[in-house]
mmCIF file of C-alpha atoms and ligand atoms in Angstrom:
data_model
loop_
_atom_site.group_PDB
_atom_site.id
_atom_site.type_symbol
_atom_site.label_atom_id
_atom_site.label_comp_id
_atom_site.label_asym_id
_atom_site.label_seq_id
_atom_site.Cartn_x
_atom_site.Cartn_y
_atom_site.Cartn_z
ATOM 1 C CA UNK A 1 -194.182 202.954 -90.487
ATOM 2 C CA UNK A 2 -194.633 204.164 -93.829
ATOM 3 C CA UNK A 3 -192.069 206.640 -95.505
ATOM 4 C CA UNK A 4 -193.528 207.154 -98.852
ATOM 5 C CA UNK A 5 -196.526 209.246 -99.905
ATOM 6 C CA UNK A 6 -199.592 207.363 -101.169
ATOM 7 C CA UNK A 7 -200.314 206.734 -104.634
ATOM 8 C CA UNK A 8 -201.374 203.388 -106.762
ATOM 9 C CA UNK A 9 -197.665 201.243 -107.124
ATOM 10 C CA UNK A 10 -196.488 197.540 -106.974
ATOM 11 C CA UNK A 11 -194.794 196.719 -104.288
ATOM 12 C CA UNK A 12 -193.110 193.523 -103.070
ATOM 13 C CA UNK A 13 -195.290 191.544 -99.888
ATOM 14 C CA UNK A 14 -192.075 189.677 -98.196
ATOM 15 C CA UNK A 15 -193.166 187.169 -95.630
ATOM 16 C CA UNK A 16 -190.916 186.765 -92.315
ATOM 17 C CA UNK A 17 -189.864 183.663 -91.229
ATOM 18 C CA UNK A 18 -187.966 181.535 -93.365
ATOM 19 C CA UNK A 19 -187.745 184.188 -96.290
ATOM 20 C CA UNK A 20 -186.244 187.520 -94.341
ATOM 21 C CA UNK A 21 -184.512 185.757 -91.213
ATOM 22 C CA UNK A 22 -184.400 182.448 -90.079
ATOM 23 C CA UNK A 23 -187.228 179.877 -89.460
ATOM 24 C CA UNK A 24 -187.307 178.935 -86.216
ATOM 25 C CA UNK A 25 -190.413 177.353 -85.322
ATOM 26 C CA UNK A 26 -192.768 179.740 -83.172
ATOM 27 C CA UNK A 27 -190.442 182.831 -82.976
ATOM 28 C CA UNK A 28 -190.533 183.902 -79.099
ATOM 29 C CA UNK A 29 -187.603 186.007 -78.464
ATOM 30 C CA UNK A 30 -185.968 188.880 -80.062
ATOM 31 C CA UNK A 31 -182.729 186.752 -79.342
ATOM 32 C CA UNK A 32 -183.436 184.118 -81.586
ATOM 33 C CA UNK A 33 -183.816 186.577 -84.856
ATOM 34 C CA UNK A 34 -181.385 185.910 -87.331
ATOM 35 C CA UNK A 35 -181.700 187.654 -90.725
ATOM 36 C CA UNK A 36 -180.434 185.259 -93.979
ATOM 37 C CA UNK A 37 -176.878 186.959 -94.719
ATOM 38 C CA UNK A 38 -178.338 188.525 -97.866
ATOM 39 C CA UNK A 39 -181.799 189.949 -96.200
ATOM 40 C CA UNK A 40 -179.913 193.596 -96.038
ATOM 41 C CA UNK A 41 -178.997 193.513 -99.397
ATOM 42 C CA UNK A 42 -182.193 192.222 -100.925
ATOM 43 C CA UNK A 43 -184.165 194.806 -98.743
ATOM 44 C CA UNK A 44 -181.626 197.521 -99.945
ATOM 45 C CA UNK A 45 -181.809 196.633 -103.770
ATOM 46 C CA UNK A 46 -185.985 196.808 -103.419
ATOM 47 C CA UNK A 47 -185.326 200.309 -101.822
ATOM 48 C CA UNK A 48 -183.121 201.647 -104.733
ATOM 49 C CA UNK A 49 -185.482 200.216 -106.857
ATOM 50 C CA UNK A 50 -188.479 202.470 -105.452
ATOM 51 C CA UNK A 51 -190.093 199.144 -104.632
ATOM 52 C CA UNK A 52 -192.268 199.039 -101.477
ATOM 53 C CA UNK A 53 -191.541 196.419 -99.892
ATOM 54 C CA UNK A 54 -194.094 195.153 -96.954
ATOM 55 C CA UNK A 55 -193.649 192.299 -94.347
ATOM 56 C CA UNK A 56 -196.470 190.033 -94.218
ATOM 57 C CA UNK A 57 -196.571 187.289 -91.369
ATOM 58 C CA UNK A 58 -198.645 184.939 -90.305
ATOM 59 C CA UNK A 59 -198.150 184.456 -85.998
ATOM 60 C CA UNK A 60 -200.691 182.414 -85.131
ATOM 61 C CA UNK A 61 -198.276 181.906 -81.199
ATOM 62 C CA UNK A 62 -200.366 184.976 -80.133
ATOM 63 C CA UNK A 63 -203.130 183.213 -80.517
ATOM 64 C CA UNK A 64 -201.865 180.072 -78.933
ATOM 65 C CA UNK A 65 -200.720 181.624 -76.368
ATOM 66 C CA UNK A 66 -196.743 181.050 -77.361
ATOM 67 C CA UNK A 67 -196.092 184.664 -77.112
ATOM 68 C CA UNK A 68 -197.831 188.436 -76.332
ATOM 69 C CA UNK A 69 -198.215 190.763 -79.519
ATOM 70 C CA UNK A 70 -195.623 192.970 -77.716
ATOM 71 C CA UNK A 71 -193.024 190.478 -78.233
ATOM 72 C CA UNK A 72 -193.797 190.531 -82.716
ATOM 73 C CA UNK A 73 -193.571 194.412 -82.472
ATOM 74 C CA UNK A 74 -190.214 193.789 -80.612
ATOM 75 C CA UNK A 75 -189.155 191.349 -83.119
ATOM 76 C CA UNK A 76 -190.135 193.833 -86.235
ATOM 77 C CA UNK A 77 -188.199 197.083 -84.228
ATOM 78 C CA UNK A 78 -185.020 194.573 -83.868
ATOM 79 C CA UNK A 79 -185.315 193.567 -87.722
ATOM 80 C CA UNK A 80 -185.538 197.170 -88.400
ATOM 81 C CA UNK A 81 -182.655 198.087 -86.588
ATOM 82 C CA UNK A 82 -180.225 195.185 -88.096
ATOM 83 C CA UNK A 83 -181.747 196.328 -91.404
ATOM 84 C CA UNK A 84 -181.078 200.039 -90.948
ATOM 85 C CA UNK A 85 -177.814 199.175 -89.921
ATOM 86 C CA UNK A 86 -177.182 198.251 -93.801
ATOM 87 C CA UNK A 87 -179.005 200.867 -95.141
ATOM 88 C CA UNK A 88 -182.217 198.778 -96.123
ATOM 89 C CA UNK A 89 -185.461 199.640 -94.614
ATOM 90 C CA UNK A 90 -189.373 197.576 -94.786
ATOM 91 C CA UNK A 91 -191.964 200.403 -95.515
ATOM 92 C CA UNK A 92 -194.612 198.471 -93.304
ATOM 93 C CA UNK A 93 -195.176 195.657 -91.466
ATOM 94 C CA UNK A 94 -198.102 193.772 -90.546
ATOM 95 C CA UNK A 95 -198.873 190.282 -89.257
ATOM 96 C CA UNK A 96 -201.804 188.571 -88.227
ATOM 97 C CA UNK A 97 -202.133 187.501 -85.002
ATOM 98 C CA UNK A 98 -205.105 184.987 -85.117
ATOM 99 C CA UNK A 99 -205.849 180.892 -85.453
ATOM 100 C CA UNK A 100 -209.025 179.598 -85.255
ATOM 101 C CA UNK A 101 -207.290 176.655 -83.034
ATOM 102 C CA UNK A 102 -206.028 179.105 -80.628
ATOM 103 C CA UNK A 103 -206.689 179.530 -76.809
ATOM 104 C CA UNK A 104 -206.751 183.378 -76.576
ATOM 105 C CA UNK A 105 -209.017 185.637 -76.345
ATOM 106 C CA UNK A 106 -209.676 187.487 -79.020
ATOM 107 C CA UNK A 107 -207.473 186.063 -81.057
ATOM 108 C CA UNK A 108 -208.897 182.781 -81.561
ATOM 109 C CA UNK A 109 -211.554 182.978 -84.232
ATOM 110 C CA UNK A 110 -211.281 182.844 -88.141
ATOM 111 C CA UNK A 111 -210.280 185.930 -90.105
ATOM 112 C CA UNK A 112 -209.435 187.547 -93.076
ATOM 113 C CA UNK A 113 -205.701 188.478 -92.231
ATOM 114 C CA UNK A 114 -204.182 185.381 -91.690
ATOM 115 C CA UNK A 115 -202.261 184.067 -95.363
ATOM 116 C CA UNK A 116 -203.548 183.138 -97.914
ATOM 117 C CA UNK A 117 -205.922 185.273 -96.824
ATOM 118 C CA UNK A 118 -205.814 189.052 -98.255
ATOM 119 C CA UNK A 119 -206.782 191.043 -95.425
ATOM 120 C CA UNK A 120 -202.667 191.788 -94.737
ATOM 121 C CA UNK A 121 -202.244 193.073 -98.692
ATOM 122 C CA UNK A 122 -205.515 194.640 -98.843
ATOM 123 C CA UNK A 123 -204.876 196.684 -95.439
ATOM 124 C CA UNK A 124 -201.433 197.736 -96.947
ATOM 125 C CA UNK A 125 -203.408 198.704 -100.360
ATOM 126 C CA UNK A 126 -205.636 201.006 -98.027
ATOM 127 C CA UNK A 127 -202.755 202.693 -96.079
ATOM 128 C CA UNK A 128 -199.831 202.851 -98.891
ATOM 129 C CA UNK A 129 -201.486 203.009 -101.907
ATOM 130 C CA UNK A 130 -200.325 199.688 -103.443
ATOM 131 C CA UNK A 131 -201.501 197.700 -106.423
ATOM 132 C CA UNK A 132 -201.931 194.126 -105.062
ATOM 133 C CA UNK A 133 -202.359 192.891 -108.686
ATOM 134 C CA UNK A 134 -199.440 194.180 -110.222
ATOM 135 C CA UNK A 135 -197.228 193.200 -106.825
ATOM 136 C CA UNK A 136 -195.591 190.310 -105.761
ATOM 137 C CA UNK A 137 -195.101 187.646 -102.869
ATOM 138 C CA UNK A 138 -191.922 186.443 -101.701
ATOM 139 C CA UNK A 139 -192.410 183.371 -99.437
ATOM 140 C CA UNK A 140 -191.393 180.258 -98.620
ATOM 141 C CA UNK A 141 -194.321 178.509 -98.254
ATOM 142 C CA UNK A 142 -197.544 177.496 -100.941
ATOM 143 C CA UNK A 143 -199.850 179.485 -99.019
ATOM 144 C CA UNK A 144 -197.750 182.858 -99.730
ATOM 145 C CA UNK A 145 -198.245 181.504 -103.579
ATOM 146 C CA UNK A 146 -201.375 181.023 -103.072
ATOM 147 C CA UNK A 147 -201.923 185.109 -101.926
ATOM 148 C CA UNK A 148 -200.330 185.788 -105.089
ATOM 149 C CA UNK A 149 -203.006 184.202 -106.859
ATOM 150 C CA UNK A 150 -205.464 185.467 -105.072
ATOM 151 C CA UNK A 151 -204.703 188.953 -105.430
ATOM 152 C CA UNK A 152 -203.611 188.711 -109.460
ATOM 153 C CA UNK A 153 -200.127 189.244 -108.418
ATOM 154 C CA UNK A 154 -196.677 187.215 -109.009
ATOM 155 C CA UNK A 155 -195.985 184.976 -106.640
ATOM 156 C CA UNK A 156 -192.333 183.439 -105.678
ATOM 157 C CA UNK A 157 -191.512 181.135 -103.706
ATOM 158 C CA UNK A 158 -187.826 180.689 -101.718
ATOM 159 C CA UNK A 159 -186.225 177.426 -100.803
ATOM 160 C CA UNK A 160 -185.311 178.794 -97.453
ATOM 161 C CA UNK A 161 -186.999 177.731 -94.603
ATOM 162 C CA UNK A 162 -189.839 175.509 -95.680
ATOM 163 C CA UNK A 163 -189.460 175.918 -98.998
ATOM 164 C CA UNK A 164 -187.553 173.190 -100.330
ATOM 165 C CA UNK A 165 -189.269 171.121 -98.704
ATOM 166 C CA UNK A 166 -192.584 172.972 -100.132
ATOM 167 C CA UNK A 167 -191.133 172.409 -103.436
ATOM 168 C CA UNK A 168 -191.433 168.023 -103.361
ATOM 169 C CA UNK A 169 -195.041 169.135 -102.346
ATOM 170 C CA UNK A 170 -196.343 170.373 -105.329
ATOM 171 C CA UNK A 171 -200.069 171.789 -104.665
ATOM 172 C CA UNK A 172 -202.898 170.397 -107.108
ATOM 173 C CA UNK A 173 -203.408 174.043 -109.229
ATOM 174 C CA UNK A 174 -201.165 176.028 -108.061
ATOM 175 C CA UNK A 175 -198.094 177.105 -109.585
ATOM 176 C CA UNK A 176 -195.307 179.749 -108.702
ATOM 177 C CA UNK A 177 -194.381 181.985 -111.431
ATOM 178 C CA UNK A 178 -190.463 181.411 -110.013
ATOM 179 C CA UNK A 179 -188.826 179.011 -107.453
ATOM 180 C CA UNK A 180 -185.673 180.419 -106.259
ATOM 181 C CA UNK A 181 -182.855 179.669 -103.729
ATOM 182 C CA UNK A 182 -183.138 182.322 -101.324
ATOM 183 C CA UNK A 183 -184.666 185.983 -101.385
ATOM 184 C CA UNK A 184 -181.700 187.629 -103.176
ATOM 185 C CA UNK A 185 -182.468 185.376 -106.090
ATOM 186 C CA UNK A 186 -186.112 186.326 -105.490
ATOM 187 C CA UNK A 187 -185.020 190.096 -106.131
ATOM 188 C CA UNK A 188 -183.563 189.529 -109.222
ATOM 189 C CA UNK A 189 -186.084 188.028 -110.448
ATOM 190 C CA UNK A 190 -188.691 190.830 -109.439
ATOM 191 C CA UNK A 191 -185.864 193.481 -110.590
ATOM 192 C CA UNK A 192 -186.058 191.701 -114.300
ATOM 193 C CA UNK A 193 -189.457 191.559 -114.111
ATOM 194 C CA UNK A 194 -190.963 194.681 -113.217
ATOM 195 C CA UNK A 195 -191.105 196.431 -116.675
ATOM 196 C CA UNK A 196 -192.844 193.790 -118.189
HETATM 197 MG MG1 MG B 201 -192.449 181.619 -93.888
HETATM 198 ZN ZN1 ZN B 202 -205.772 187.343 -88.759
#
């Protein structure tokens, strides 16, 4: 799903729940997606930015059996839809579908996908030419800070979904370069960043 031609960029990793639409616990039906009222615009202003901006999820139900990987790809068509409807489009999205706790075969088994892990970023590096170090994370929880750090990017974390809550959690080492109310505020913050 990728519109742009490959070369070495930043580009902004946005996780799903509780950052782009609604956190909802194990997210089972395309009924129950509900985008934040500003998800079209802050998609939209990465866009006219000539930002990349890449959906990284971690949906570990496949692997516990909550849901089929048909139903995510569902989900991600619907998102793009309601997102196209404003004019915004996500250049790629990927999600990992594994837990080690899980009860389905093959998903259940360690990986290298599954956040903080890098094997979502590094995948997107491969097949759109991105720079993970000079990109960013949007997420609401530690562990999408914690992929920032791992790949040398900028990390920033929401107070949407988990994220206040995140927030009276500090983690021993591990710092976000911004917290933010929601993922417009996020965008800002990238947009006066980026030069730097
Ligand atoms: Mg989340
Ligand atoms: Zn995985």
């Amino acid at each position: 799903m990728t519109s742009r031609s490959r070369r070495s960029e930043r580009a902004v990793f946005l996780d799903r729940d509780g950052t782009l639409i609604n956190e909802v616990g194990y997210l089972d039906r395309v009924e129950r997606v509900m985008l934040y009222p500003w998800a079209i615009d802050s998609v939209r202003a990465l866009n006219r930015a000539s930002l990349p901006v890449v959906l990284i999820s971690n949906q570990s139900g496949v692997a516990r059996g909550f849901f089929s990987e048909s139903v995510v790809d569902e989900v991600h068509q619907h998102i793009a839809t309601l997102l196209d409807t404003g004019g915004a489009s996500i250049d790629a999205y990927y999600y990992c579908p594994h837990h080690p706790d899980g009860k389905v075969h093959p998903y259940a088994r360690p990986c290298d996908c599954r956040k903080p892990g890098r094997g979502m970023v590094d995948r997107a590096a491969r097949e759109l030419g991105i720079e993970p170090a000079r990109s960013f994370v949007v997420g609401d929880r530690w562990l999408d800070v914690e992929l920032a750090r791992a790949i040398g990017g900028r990390g920033i974390l929401v107070r949407t979904g988990y994220g206040a809550t995140e927030e009276c959690r500090p983690r021993q080492g591990l710092e976000a370069d911004a917290i933010v109310d929601n993922l417009i505020s996020a965008v800002s913050w990238i947009l006066t960043q980026r030069f730097r």
